[in-house]
Short mmCIF file of N, CA, C and O in Angstrom, two decimals:
data_model
loop_
_atom_site.label_atom_id
_atom_site.label_comp_id
_atom_site.label_asym_id
_atom_site.label_seq_id
_atom_site.Cartn_x
_atom_site.Cartn_y
_atom_site.Cartn_z
N UNK H 1082 -16.86 4.62 4.01
CA UNK H 1082 -16.78 3.58 5.01
C UNK H 1082 -17.98 3.72 5.94
O UNK H 1082 -18.30 4.80 6.38
N UNK H 1083 -18.60 2.60 6.22
CA UNK H 1083 -19.76 2.62 7.11
C UNK H 1083 -19.45 2.02 8.47
O UNK H 1083 -20.13 2.34 9.43
N UNK H 1084 -18.45 1.16 8.56
CA UNK H 1084 -18.13 0.50 9.82
C UNK H 1084 -16.62 0.37 9.96
O UNK H 1084 -15.90 0.27 8.97
N UNK H 1085 -16.17 0.36 11.20
CA UNK H 1085 -14.78 0.08 11.52
C UNK H 1085 -14.76 -1.10 12.46
O UNK H 1085 -15.51 -1.13 13.44
N UNK H 1086 -13.93 -2.08 12.18
CA UNK H 1086 -13.83 -3.24 13.06
C UNK H 1086 -12.40 -3.39 13.56
O UNK H 1086 -11.45 -3.05 12.86
N UNK H 1087 -12.29 -3.87 14.77
CA UNK H 1087 -11.00 -4.23 15.33
C UNK H 1087 -11.00 -5.74 15.45
O UNK H 1087 -11.68 -6.30 16.32
N UNK H 1088 -10.26 -6.44 14.60
CA UNK H 1088 -10.30 -7.90 14.61
C UNK H 1088 -9.85 -8.51 15.94
O UNK H 1088 -10.21 -9.64 16.26
N UNK H 1089 -9.09 -7.76 16.72
CA UNK H 1089 -8.65 -8.26 18.03
C UNK H 1089 -9.83 -8.46 18.98
O UNK H 1089 -9.74 -9.22 19.95
N UNK H 1090 -10.94 -7.78 18.71
CA UNK H 1090 -12.13 -7.92 19.54
C UNK H 1090 -12.92 -9.18 19.20
O UNK H 1090 -13.90 -9.51 19.88
N UNK H 1091 -12.52 -9.89 18.14
CA UNK H 1091 -13.20 -11.10 17.69
C UNK H 1091 -12.17 -12.21 17.50
O UNK H 1091 -11.88 -12.62 16.36
N UNK H 1092 -11.58 -12.73 18.56
CA UNK H 1092 -10.48 -13.68 18.41
C UNK H 1092 -10.85 -15.00 17.74
O UNK H 1092 -9.98 -15.70 17.22
N UNK H 1093 -12.13 -15.34 17.72
CA UNK H 1093 -12.55 -16.62 17.17
C UNK H 1093 -13.09 -16.52 15.74
O UNK H 1093 -13.61 -17.51 15.22
N UNK H 1094 -13.00 -15.32 15.12
CA UNK H 1094 -13.55 -15.14 13.78
C UNK H 1094 -12.50 -14.55 12.84
O UNK H 1094 -11.69 -13.72 13.25
N UNK H 1095 -12.59 -14.93 11.59
CA UNK H 1095 -11.73 -14.31 10.58
C UNK H 1095 -12.28 -12.91 10.26
O UNK H 1095 -13.46 -12.62 10.52
N UNK H 1096 -11.46 -12.09 9.69
CA UNK H 1096 -11.89 -10.73 9.32
C UNK H 1096 -13.04 -10.79 8.33
O UNK H 1096 -14.02 -10.07 8.45
N UNK H 1097 -12.93 -11.70 7.36
CA UNK H 1097 -14.00 -11.79 6.36
C UNK H 1097 -15.32 -12.22 6.99
O UNK H 1097 -16.39 -11.74 6.61
N UNK H 1098 -15.25 -13.09 7.99
CA UNK H 1098 -16.48 -13.53 8.66
C UNK H 1098 -17.10 -12.41 9.46
O UNK H 1098 -18.33 -12.25 9.48
N UNK H 1099 -16.28 -11.59 10.09
CA UNK H 1099 -16.79 -10.44 10.84
C UNK H 1099 -17.54 -9.51 9.89
O UNK H 1099 -18.64 -9.04 10.18
N UNK H 1100 -16.95 -9.25 8.74
CA UNK H 1100 -17.57 -8.36 7.74
C UNK H 1100 -18.86 -8.97 7.22
O UNK H 1100 -19.87 -8.28 7.09
N UNK H 1101 -18.84 -10.26 6.95
CA UNK H 1101 -20.07 -10.91 6.48
C UNK H 1101 -21.17 -10.86 7.54
O UNK H 1101 -22.34 -10.67 7.21
N UNK H 1102 -20.79 -11.01 8.80
CA UNK H 1102 -21.77 -10.91 9.88
C UNK H 1102 -22.40 -9.52 9.92
O UNK H 1102 -23.61 -9.38 10.15
N UNK H 1103 -21.59 -8.49 9.68
CA UNK H 1103 -22.09 -7.12 9.67
C UNK H 1103 -23.04 -6.85 8.50
O UNK H 1103 -23.86 -5.93 8.56
N UNK H 1104 -22.91 -7.63 7.44
CA UNK H 1104 -23.70 -7.40 6.22
C UNK H 1104 -24.76 -8.49 6.01
O UNK H 1104 -25.21 -8.69 4.89
N UNK H 1105 -25.14 -9.15 7.07
CA UNK H 1105 -26.18 -10.17 6.96
C UNK H 1105 -25.75 -11.36 6.12
O UNK H 1105 -26.59 -12.00 5.48
N UNK H 1106 -24.46 -11.64 6.10
CA UNK H 1106 -23.95 -12.79 5.36
C UNK H 1106 -23.62 -12.53 3.90
O UNK H 1106 -23.11 -13.40 3.21
N UNK H 1107 -23.92 -11.33 3.42
CA UNK H 1107 -23.74 -11.03 2.00
C UNK H 1107 -22.30 -10.65 1.63
O UNK H 1107 -21.85 -10.96 0.55
N UNK H 1108 -21.63 -9.92 2.47
CA UNK H 1108 -20.34 -9.35 2.12
C UNK H 1108 -20.54 -7.94 1.60
O UNK H 1108 -21.66 -7.45 1.47
N UNK H 1109 -19.43 -7.28 1.30
CA UNK H 1109 -19.48 -5.88 0.86
C UNK H 1109 -19.28 -5.78 -0.65
O UNK H 1109 -18.78 -6.70 -1.29
N UNK H 1110 -19.72 -4.66 -1.20
CA UNK H 1110 -19.53 -4.42 -2.64
C UNK H 1110 -18.05 -4.15 -2.95
O UNK H 1110 -17.53 -4.63 -3.94
N UNK H 1111 -17.40 -3.36 -2.10
CA UNK H 1111 -16.00 -2.97 -2.29
C UNK H 1111 -15.23 -3.19 -1.00
O UNK H 1111 -15.71 -2.85 0.08
N UNK H 1112 -14.03 -3.71 -1.14
CA UNK H 1112 -13.14 -3.88 0.01
C UNK H 1112 -11.76 -3.39 -0.40
O UNK H 1112 -11.21 -3.83 -1.42
N UNK H 1113 -11.22 -2.45 0.36
CA UNK H 1113 -9.91 -1.87 0.06
C UNK H 1113 -8.88 -2.46 1.03
O UNK H 1113 -9.01 -2.29 2.24
N UNK H 1114 -7.89 -3.12 0.49
CA UNK H 1114 -6.83 -3.71 1.31
C UNK H 1114 -5.64 -2.76 1.21
O UNK H 1114 -5.13 -2.51 0.12
N UNK H 1115 -5.20 -2.23 2.34
CA UNK H 1115 -4.22 -1.15 2.34
C UNK H 1115 -2.83 -1.55 2.81
O UNK H 1115 -1.95 -0.70 2.88
N UNK H 1116 -2.62 -2.80 3.15
CA UNK H 1116 -1.34 -3.21 3.71
C UNK H 1116 -0.50 -3.96 2.68
O UNK H 1116 0.70 -3.77 2.59
N UNK H 1117 -1.12 -4.81 1.92
CA UNK H 1117 -0.39 -5.61 0.94
C UNK H 1117 0.05 -6.95 1.48
O UNK H 1117 0.87 -7.63 0.89
N UNK H 1118 -0.49 -7.36 2.62
CA UNK H 1118 -0.15 -8.65 3.23
C UNK H 1118 -1.02 -9.75 2.62
O UNK H 1118 -2.23 -9.56 2.45
N UNK H 1119 -0.40 -10.87 2.32
CA UNK H 1119 -1.10 -11.98 1.66
C UNK H 1119 -2.39 -12.38 2.38
O UNK H 1119 -3.44 -12.50 1.76
N UNK H 1120 -2.32 -12.59 3.69
CA UNK H 1120 -3.50 -13.00 4.45
C UNK H 1120 -4.61 -11.97 4.33
O UNK H 1120 -5.78 -12.32 4.12
N UNK H 1121 -4.26 -10.69 4.44
CA UNK H 1121 -5.28 -9.64 4.39
C UNK H 1121 -5.89 -9.48 3.00
O UNK H 1121 -7.07 -9.18 2.87
N UNK H 1122 -5.10 -9.69 1.96
CA UNK H 1122 -5.64 -9.63 0.59
C UNK H 1122 -6.69 -10.73 0.41
O UNK H 1122 -7.78 -10.49 -0.08
N UNK H 1123 -6.36 -11.93 0.85
CA UNK H 1123 -7.31 -13.04 0.72
C UNK H 1123 -8.55 -12.81 1.58
O UNK H 1123 -9.67 -13.12 1.16
N UNK H 1124 -8.39 -12.25 2.76
CA UNK H 1124 -9.54 -11.94 3.61
C UNK H 1124 -10.42 -10.87 2.96
O UNK H 1124 -11.64 -10.93 3.02
N UNK H 1125 -9.79 -9.89 2.32
CA UNK H 1125 -10.54 -8.83 1.64
C UNK H 1125 -11.38 -9.41 0.50
O UNK H 1125 -12.55 -9.05 0.33
N UNK H 1126 -10.79 -10.31 -0.26
CA UNK H 1126 -11.53 -10.95 -1.36
C UNK H 1126 -12.72 -11.73 -0.79
O UNK H 1126 -13.85 -11.62 -1.29
N UNK H 1127 -12.48 -12.50 0.27
CA UNK H 1127 -13.55 -13.30 0.88
C UNK H 1127 -14.66 -12.43 1.47
O UNK H 1127 -15.80 -12.86 1.58
N UNK H 1128 -14.32 -11.19 1.84
CA UNK H 1128 -15.30 -10.30 2.47
C UNK H 1128 -16.25 -9.65 1.48
O UNK H 1128 -17.22 -9.03 1.88
N UNK H 1129 -15.99 -9.80 0.18
CA UNK H 1129 -16.84 -9.16 -0.82
C UNK H 1129 -17.97 -10.09 -1.26
O UNK H 1129 -17.91 -11.30 -1.07
N UNK H 1130 -18.96 -9.49 -1.88
CA UNK H 1130 -20.12 -10.24 -2.35
C UNK H 1130 -19.76 -11.16 -3.50
O UNK H 1130 -19.01 -10.78 -4.41
N UNK H 1131 -20.35 -12.35 -3.48
CA UNK H 1131 -20.18 -13.27 -4.60
C UNK H 1131 -20.84 -12.67 -5.83
O UNK H 1131 -21.89 -12.04 -5.74
N UNK H 1132 -20.20 -12.84 -6.96
CA UNK H 1132 -20.78 -12.39 -8.22
C UNK H 1132 -20.46 -10.97 -8.60
O UNK H 1132 -20.45 -10.64 -9.78
N UNK H 1133 -20.20 -10.09 -7.61
CA UNK H 1133 -19.96 -8.70 -8.00
C UNK H 1133 -19.02 -7.93 -7.08
O UNK H 1133 -18.74 -6.77 -7.32
N UNK H 1134 -18.50 -8.55 -6.03
CA UNK H 1134 -17.62 -7.85 -5.10
C UNK H 1134 -16.29 -7.48 -5.73
O UNK H 1134 -15.74 -8.24 -6.54
N UNK H 1135 -15.78 -6.33 -5.38
CA UNK H 1135 -14.51 -5.86 -5.91
C UNK H 1135 -13.54 -5.59 -4.76
O UNK H 1135 -13.87 -4.89 -3.82
N UNK H 1136 -12.34 -6.16 -4.87
CA UNK H 1136 -11.28 -5.91 -3.91
C UNK H 1136 -10.21 -5.10 -4.61
O UNK H 1136 -9.74 -5.48 -5.68
N UNK H 1137 -9.82 -3.99 -3.99
CA UNK H 1137 -8.78 -3.14 -4.55
C UNK H 1137 -7.61 -3.17 -3.58
O UNK H 1137 -7.76 -2.81 -2.40
N UNK H 1138 -6.46 -3.63 -4.06
CA UNK H 1138 -5.26 -3.70 -3.24
C UNK H 1138 -4.49 -2.39 -3.41
O UNK H 1138 -4.07 -2.05 -4.51
N UNK H 1139 -4.35 -1.67 -2.32
CA UNK H 1139 -3.65 -0.40 -2.33
C UNK H 1139 -2.24 -0.59 -1.79
O UNK H 1139 -1.30 0.02 -2.24
N UNK H 1140 -2.10 -1.46 -0.78
CA UNK H 1140 -0.80 -1.71 -0.17
C UNK H 1140 0.13 -2.40 -1.14
O UNK H 1140 -0.29 -3.09 -2.06
N UNK H 1141 1.41 -2.22 -0.93
CA UNK H 1141 2.39 -2.84 -1.82
C UNK H 1141 3.64 -3.20 -1.06
O UNK H 1141 3.71 -3.10 0.16
N UNK H 1142 4.65 -3.62 -1.80
CA UNK H 1142 5.92 -3.94 -1.19
C UNK H 1142 6.27 -5.41 -1.28
O UNK H 1142 7.40 -5.79 -1.05
N UNK H 1143 5.30 -6.24 -1.61
CA UNK H 1143 5.57 -7.67 -1.73
C UNK H 1143 5.53 -8.03 -3.21
O UNK H 1143 4.61 -7.64 -3.92
N UNK H 1144 6.53 -8.79 -3.66
CA UNK H 1144 6.58 -9.13 -5.08
C UNK H 1144 5.44 -10.05 -5.50
O UNK H 1144 4.86 -9.88 -6.55
N UNK H 1145 5.15 -11.06 -4.69
CA UNK H 1145 4.08 -11.97 -5.07
C UNK H 1145 3.38 -12.51 -3.83
O UNK H 1145 3.97 -12.56 -2.75
N UNK H 1146 2.12 -12.85 -4.02
CA UNK H 1146 1.33 -13.44 -2.95
C UNK H 1146 0.54 -14.61 -3.52
O UNK H 1146 0.28 -14.67 -4.72
N UNK H 1147 0.16 -15.53 -2.66
CA UNK H 1147 -0.69 -16.65 -3.07
C UNK H 1147 -2.14 -16.23 -2.86
O UNK H 1147 -2.52 -15.85 -1.76
N UNK H 1148 -2.91 -16.27 -3.91
CA UNK H 1148 -4.31 -15.88 -3.86
C UNK H 1148 -5.19 -17.11 -3.99
O UNK H 1148 -4.99 -17.94 -4.88
N UNK H 1149 -6.18 -17.22 -3.11
CA UNK H 1149 -7.18 -18.27 -3.23
C UNK H 1149 -8.08 -17.87 -4.40
O UNK H 1149 -8.84 -16.91 -4.30
N UNK H 1150 -7.97 -18.56 -5.52
CA UNK H 1150 -8.66 -18.11 -6.73
C UNK H 1150 -10.11 -18.54 -6.81
O UNK H 1150 -10.85 -18.02 -7.64
N UNK H 1151 -10.59 -19.41 -5.93
CA UNK H 1151 -11.99 -19.82 -6.01
C UNK H 1151 -12.95 -18.64 -5.88
O UNK H 1151 -13.91 -18.54 -6.64
N UNK H 1152 -12.70 -17.70 -4.94
CA UNK H 1152 -13.61 -16.54 -4.88
C UNK H 1152 -13.62 -15.74 -6.19
O UNK H 1152 -14.65 -15.16 -6.54
N UNK H 1153 -12.51 -15.73 -6.89
CA UNK H 1153 -12.47 -15.02 -8.17
C UNK H 1153 -13.31 -15.76 -9.22
O UNK H 1153 -13.94 -15.14 -10.07
N UNK H 1154 -13.31 -17.09 -9.14
CA UNK H 1154 -14.12 -17.88 -10.06
C UNK H 1154 -15.62 -17.67 -9.81
O UNK H 1154 -16.43 -17.86 -10.71
N UNK H 1155 -15.96 -17.25 -8.59
CA UNK H 1155 -17.38 -17.02 -8.28
C UNK H 1155 -17.79 -15.58 -8.56
O UNK H 1155 -18.81 -15.12 -8.05
N UNK H 1156 -17.00 -14.87 -9.37
CA UNK H 1156 -17.43 -13.56 -9.85
C UNK H 1156 -16.87 -12.36 -9.13
O UNK H 1156 -17.19 -11.23 -9.46
N UNK H 1157 -16.03 -12.59 -8.14
CA UNK H 1157 -15.41 -11.45 -7.46
C UNK H 1157 -14.25 -10.93 -8.31
O UNK H 1157 -13.71 -11.64 -9.15
N UNK H 1158 -13.85 -9.68 -8.06
CA UNK H 1158 -12.79 -9.06 -8.85
C UNK H 1158 -11.68 -8.58 -7.93
O UNK H 1158 -11.94 -8.03 -6.86
N UNK H 1159 -10.45 -8.75 -8.37
CA UNK H 1159 -9.27 -8.26 -7.65
C UNK H 1159 -8.54 -7.26 -8.54
O UNK H 1159 -8.23 -7.57 -9.69
N UNK H 1160 -8.33 -6.06 -8.02
CA UNK H 1160 -7.65 -5.02 -8.79
C UNK H 1160 -6.53 -4.43 -7.94
O UNK H 1160 -6.59 -4.48 -6.72
N UNK H 1161 -5.56 -3.83 -8.61
CA UNK H 1161 -4.49 -3.15 -7.91
C UNK H 1161 -4.57 -1.66 -8.17
O UNK H 1161 -5.19 -1.21 -9.13
N UNK H 1162 -3.93 -0.90 -7.29
CA UNK H 1162 -3.93 0.55 -7.44
C UNK H 1162 -2.60 1.09 -6.93
O UNK H 1162 -2.38 1.15 -5.72
N UNK H 1163 -1.73 1.45 -7.84
CA UNK H 1163 -0.45 2.05 -7.46
C UNK H 1163 -0.65 3.56 -7.34
O UNK H 1163 -1.13 4.21 -8.27
N UNK H 1164 -0.31 4.09 -6.19
CA UNK H 1164 -0.44 5.52 -5.91
C UNK H 1164 -1.87 6.01 -6.14
O UNK H 1164 -2.08 7.18 -6.46
N UNK H 1165 -2.86 5.14 -6.00
CA UNK H 1165 -4.25 5.53 -6.13
C UNK H 1165 -4.63 6.04 -7.51
O UNK H 1165 -5.60 6.77 -7.68
N UNK H 1166 -3.87 5.66 -8.53
CA UNK H 1166 -4.15 6.14 -9.88
C UNK H 1166 -3.66 7.57 -10.10
O UNK H 1166 -4.11 8.25 -11.01
N UNK H 1167 -2.75 8.02 -9.27
CA UNK H 1167 -2.22 9.38 -9.34
C UNK H 1167 -1.61 9.68 -10.71
O UNK H 1167 -0.86 8.88 -11.25
N UNK H 1168 -1.98 10.82 -11.27
CA UNK H 1168 -1.39 11.29 -12.52
C UNK H 1168 -0.31 12.30 -12.14
O UNK H 1168 -0.62 13.38 -11.62
N UNK H 1169 0.93 11.95 -12.39
CA UNK H 1169 2.06 12.72 -11.88
C UNK H 1169 2.02 14.18 -12.33
O UNK H 1169 2.15 15.09 -11.51
N UNK H 1170 1.81 14.44 -13.60
CA UNK H 1170 1.87 15.82 -14.11
C UNK H 1170 0.75 16.70 -13.58
O UNK H 1170 0.97 17.86 -13.24
N UNK H 1171 -0.46 16.19 -13.50
CA UNK H 1171 -1.58 17.03 -13.09
C UNK H 1171 -1.90 16.94 -11.60
O UNK H 1171 -2.28 17.93 -10.98
N UNK H 1172 -1.75 15.74 -11.01
CA UNK H 1172 -2.16 15.55 -9.62
C UNK H 1172 -1.07 15.85 -8.60
O UNK H 1172 -1.37 16.34 -7.51
N UNK H 1173 0.18 15.55 -8.93
CA UNK H 1173 1.25 15.71 -7.96
C UNK H 1173 1.41 17.15 -7.47
O UNK H 1173 1.57 17.36 -6.25
N UNK H 1174 1.34 18.17 -8.33
CA UNK H 1174 1.42 19.54 -7.81
C UNK H 1174 0.31 19.87 -6.81
O UNK H 1174 0.54 20.58 -5.83
N UNK H 1175 -0.88 19.32 -7.02
CA UNK H 1175 -1.99 19.56 -6.09
C UNK H 1175 -1.70 18.88 -4.75
O UNK H 1175 -1.90 19.47 -3.68
N UNK H 1176 -1.22 17.65 -4.81
CA UNK H 1176 -0.89 16.91 -3.58
C UNK H 1176 0.21 17.63 -2.81
O UNK H 1176 0.13 17.80 -1.59
N UNK H 1177 1.24 18.07 -3.52
CA UNK H 1177 2.34 18.78 -2.86
C UNK H 1177 1.86 20.07 -2.19
O UNK H 1177 2.28 20.41 -1.09
N UNK H 1178 0.97 20.79 -2.86
CA UNK H 1178 0.42 22.02 -2.29
C UNK H 1178 -0.37 21.72 -1.01
O UNK H 1178 -0.27 22.43 -0.02
N UNK H 1179 -1.16 20.65 -1.04
CA UNK H 1179 -1.94 20.28 0.14
C UNK H 1179 -1.04 19.84 1.29
O UNK H 1179 -1.33 20.12 2.45
N UNK H 1180 0.08 19.18 0.97
CA UNK H 1180 1.04 18.81 2.00
C UNK H 1180 1.68 20.05 2.60
O UNK H 1180 1.84 20.16 3.82
N UNK H 1181 2.05 20.97 1.74
CA UNK H 1181 2.68 22.22 2.17
C UNK H 1181 1.74 23.02 3.09
O UNK H 1181 2.17 23.61 4.07
N UNK H 1182 0.45 23.01 2.78
CA UNK H 1182 -0.55 23.73 3.57
C UNK H 1182 -1.05 22.92 4.77
O UNK H 1182 -2.01 23.32 5.44
N UNK H 1183 -0.42 21.76 4.99
CA UNK H 1183 -0.76 20.88 6.11
C UNK H 1183 -2.21 20.39 6.07
O UNK H 1183 -2.84 20.15 7.11
N UNK H 1184 -2.75 20.26 4.87
CA UNK H 1184 -4.08 19.68 4.70
C UNK H 1184 -4.01 18.15 4.77
O UNK H 1184 -4.99 17.50 5.11
N UNK H 1185 -2.87 17.60 4.38
CA UNK H 1185 -2.62 16.16 4.50
C UNK H 1185 -1.65 15.96 5.66
O UNK H 1185 -0.64 16.65 5.75
N UNK H 1186 -1.96 15.04 6.52
CA UNK H 1186 -1.13 14.77 7.69
C UNK H 1186 -0.33 13.49 7.44
O UNK H 1186 -0.62 12.44 8.02
N UNK H 1187 0.65 13.58 6.57
CA UNK H 1187 1.41 12.40 6.16
C UNK H 1187 2.21 11.79 7.29
O UNK H 1187 2.46 10.59 7.31
N UNK H 1188 2.61 12.60 8.26
CA UNK H 1188 3.38 12.10 9.39
C UNK H 1188 2.64 11.03 10.17
O UNK H 1188 3.27 10.14 10.76
N UNK H 1189 1.32 11.09 10.16
CA UNK H 1189 0.53 10.09 10.89
C UNK H 1189 0.63 8.71 10.26
O UNK H 1189 0.31 7.71 10.90
N UNK H 1190 1.03 8.64 8.99
CA UNK H 1190 1.14 7.37 8.31
C UNK H 1190 2.49 6.70 8.53
O UNK H 1190 2.65 5.53 8.23
N UNK H 1191 3.46 7.43 9.04
CA UNK H 1191 4.81 6.92 9.21
C UNK H 1191 4.86 5.93 10.37
O UNK H 1191 4.49 6.25 11.49
N UNK H 1192 5.30 4.71 10.09
CA UNK H 1192 5.37 3.69 11.13
C UNK H 1192 6.80 3.28 11.45
O UNK H 1192 7.06 2.73 12.51
N UNK H 1193 7.74 3.50 10.52
CA UNK H 1193 9.12 3.07 10.74
C UNK H 1193 10.08 4.07 10.09
O UNK H 1193 9.74 4.71 9.10
N UNK H 1194 11.28 4.13 10.66
CA UNK H 1194 12.36 4.94 10.10
C UNK H 1194 13.61 4.09 10.05
O UNK H 1194 13.91 3.37 10.99
N UNK H 1195 14.35 4.17 8.94
CA UNK H 1195 15.63 3.47 8.81
C UNK H 1195 16.63 4.41 8.13
O UNK H 1195 16.23 5.36 7.46
N UNK H 1196 17.90 4.11 8.30
CA UNK H 1196 18.92 4.87 7.58
C UNK H 1196 19.11 4.25 6.21
O UNK H 1196 18.70 3.11 5.95
N UNK H 1197 19.76 4.98 5.35
CA UNK H 1197 20.02 4.47 4.00
C UNK H 1197 20.86 3.19 4.06
O UNK H 1197 20.67 2.29 3.24
N UNK H 1198 21.75 3.10 5.04
CA UNK H 1198 22.56 1.89 5.19
C UNK H 1198 21.70 0.67 5.51
O UNK H 1198 22.09 -0.46 5.23
N UNK H 1199 20.52 0.89 6.09
CA UNK H 1199 19.62 -0.21 6.45
C UNK H 1199 18.47 -0.37 5.46
O UNK H 1199 17.37 -0.79 5.82
N UNK H 1200 18.71 -0.04 4.20
CA UNK H 1200 17.67 -0.09 3.18
C UNK H 1200 17.04 -1.49 3.07
O UNK H 1200 15.84 -1.62 2.86
N UNK H 1201 17.85 -2.53 3.25
CA UNK H 1201 17.31 -3.89 3.19
C UNK H 1201 16.29 -4.13 4.29
O UNK H 1201 15.29 -4.82 4.09
N UNK H 1202 16.52 -3.53 5.46
CA UNK H 1202 15.57 -3.64 6.56
C UNK H 1202 14.23 -3.00 6.17
O UNK H 1202 13.17 -3.50 6.53
N UNK H 1203 14.30 -1.90 5.42
CA UNK H 1203 13.06 -1.23 4.99
C UNK H 1203 12.21 -2.17 4.14
O UNK H 1203 10.99 -2.22 4.30
N UNK H 1204 12.85 -2.92 3.24
CA UNK H 1204 12.10 -3.85 2.40
C UNK H 1204 11.49 -4.97 3.22
O UNK H 1204 10.38 -5.42 2.94
N UNK H 1205 12.18 -5.41 4.25
CA UNK H 1205 11.63 -6.44 5.12
C UNK H 1205 10.46 -5.89 5.94
O UNK H 1205 9.46 -6.57 6.14
N UNK H 1206 10.59 -4.64 6.40
CA UNK H 1206 9.50 -4.02 7.17
C UNK H 1206 8.23 -3.91 6.34
O UNK H 1206 7.12 -4.07 6.86
N UNK H 1207 8.37 -3.63 5.05
CA UNK H 1207 7.21 -3.48 4.18
C UNK H 1207 6.38 -4.76 4.09
O UNK H 1207 5.20 -4.71 3.75
N UNK H 1208 6.99 -5.88 4.40
CA UNK H 1208 6.27 -7.16 4.36
C UNK H 1208 5.45 -7.41 5.62
O UNK H 1208 4.64 -8.32 5.65
N UNK H 1209 5.66 -6.60 6.65
CA UNK H 1209 4.98 -6.79 7.93
C UNK H 1209 3.60 -6.15 7.89
O UNK H 1209 3.44 -5.05 7.37
N UNK H 1210 2.59 -6.81 8.48
CA UNK H 1210 1.23 -6.26 8.45
C UNK H 1210 1.07 -4.93 9.18
O UNK H 1210 0.16 -4.17 8.88
N UNK H 1211 1.96 -4.63 10.13
CA UNK H 1211 1.83 -3.38 10.89
C UNK H 1211 2.58 -2.22 10.25
O UNK H 1211 2.61 -1.12 10.78
N UNK H 1212 3.17 -2.45 9.09
CA UNK H 1212 3.94 -1.41 8.41
C UNK H 1212 3.05 -0.64 7.44
O UNK H 1212 2.42 -1.23 6.57
N UNK H 1213 3.00 0.68 7.61
CA UNK H 1213 2.25 1.53 6.68
C UNK H 1213 3.22 2.24 5.76
O UNK H 1213 3.16 2.09 4.55
N UNK H 1214 4.12 3.01 6.33
CA UNK H 1214 5.13 3.72 5.54
C UNK H 1214 6.46 3.68 6.27
O UNK H 1214 6.52 3.77 7.49
N UNK H 1215 7.54 3.59 5.49
CA UNK H 1215 8.89 3.59 6.03
C UNK H 1215 9.61 4.83 5.51
O UNK H 1215 9.61 5.09 4.31
N UNK H 1216 10.20 5.60 6.43
CA UNK H 1216 10.99 6.77 6.06
C UNK H 1216 12.44 6.34 6.00
O UNK H 1216 12.95 5.74 6.96
N UNK H 1217 13.11 6.60 4.88
CA UNK H 1217 14.53 6.29 4.74
C UNK H 1217 15.31 7.58 4.89
O UNK H 1217 15.17 8.49 4.08
N UNK H 1218 16.09 7.65 5.96
CA UNK H 1218 16.89 8.85 6.23
C UNK H 1218 18.18 8.80 5.43
O UNK H 1218 18.93 7.84 5.52
N UNK H 1219 18.40 9.82 4.63
CA UNK H 1219 19.60 9.88 3.79
C UNK H 1219 20.62 10.78 4.46
O UNK H 1219 20.33 11.87 4.84
#
């Protein structure tokens, strides 16, 4: 990552326009969308370069979204990534060890907590743009 933007500081511009302004109007080679919200996925696609930009959707929780396909027709690519391509047998033990050694600070990603009785609320929270991770207390 080379830049961090706070879209609240630019109330009159879309996120994709802010990114294009930072890149001299070209857009970025890669854009990672981490929330899974329809608006943000489309903004991520728009923020990439025509002809070769790649958008990788990391966020999930929504069954379907409406995608503006014109940017895809102009050569941009949209890809998904479940668990970052994690290989359960080989990678999961390494991740667990790093969590145990407090090398990963997973608690910082937690945005909501619900009880098991409120599981339906958890699915609704996942659709919200401010939701990163939901902890379900059993």
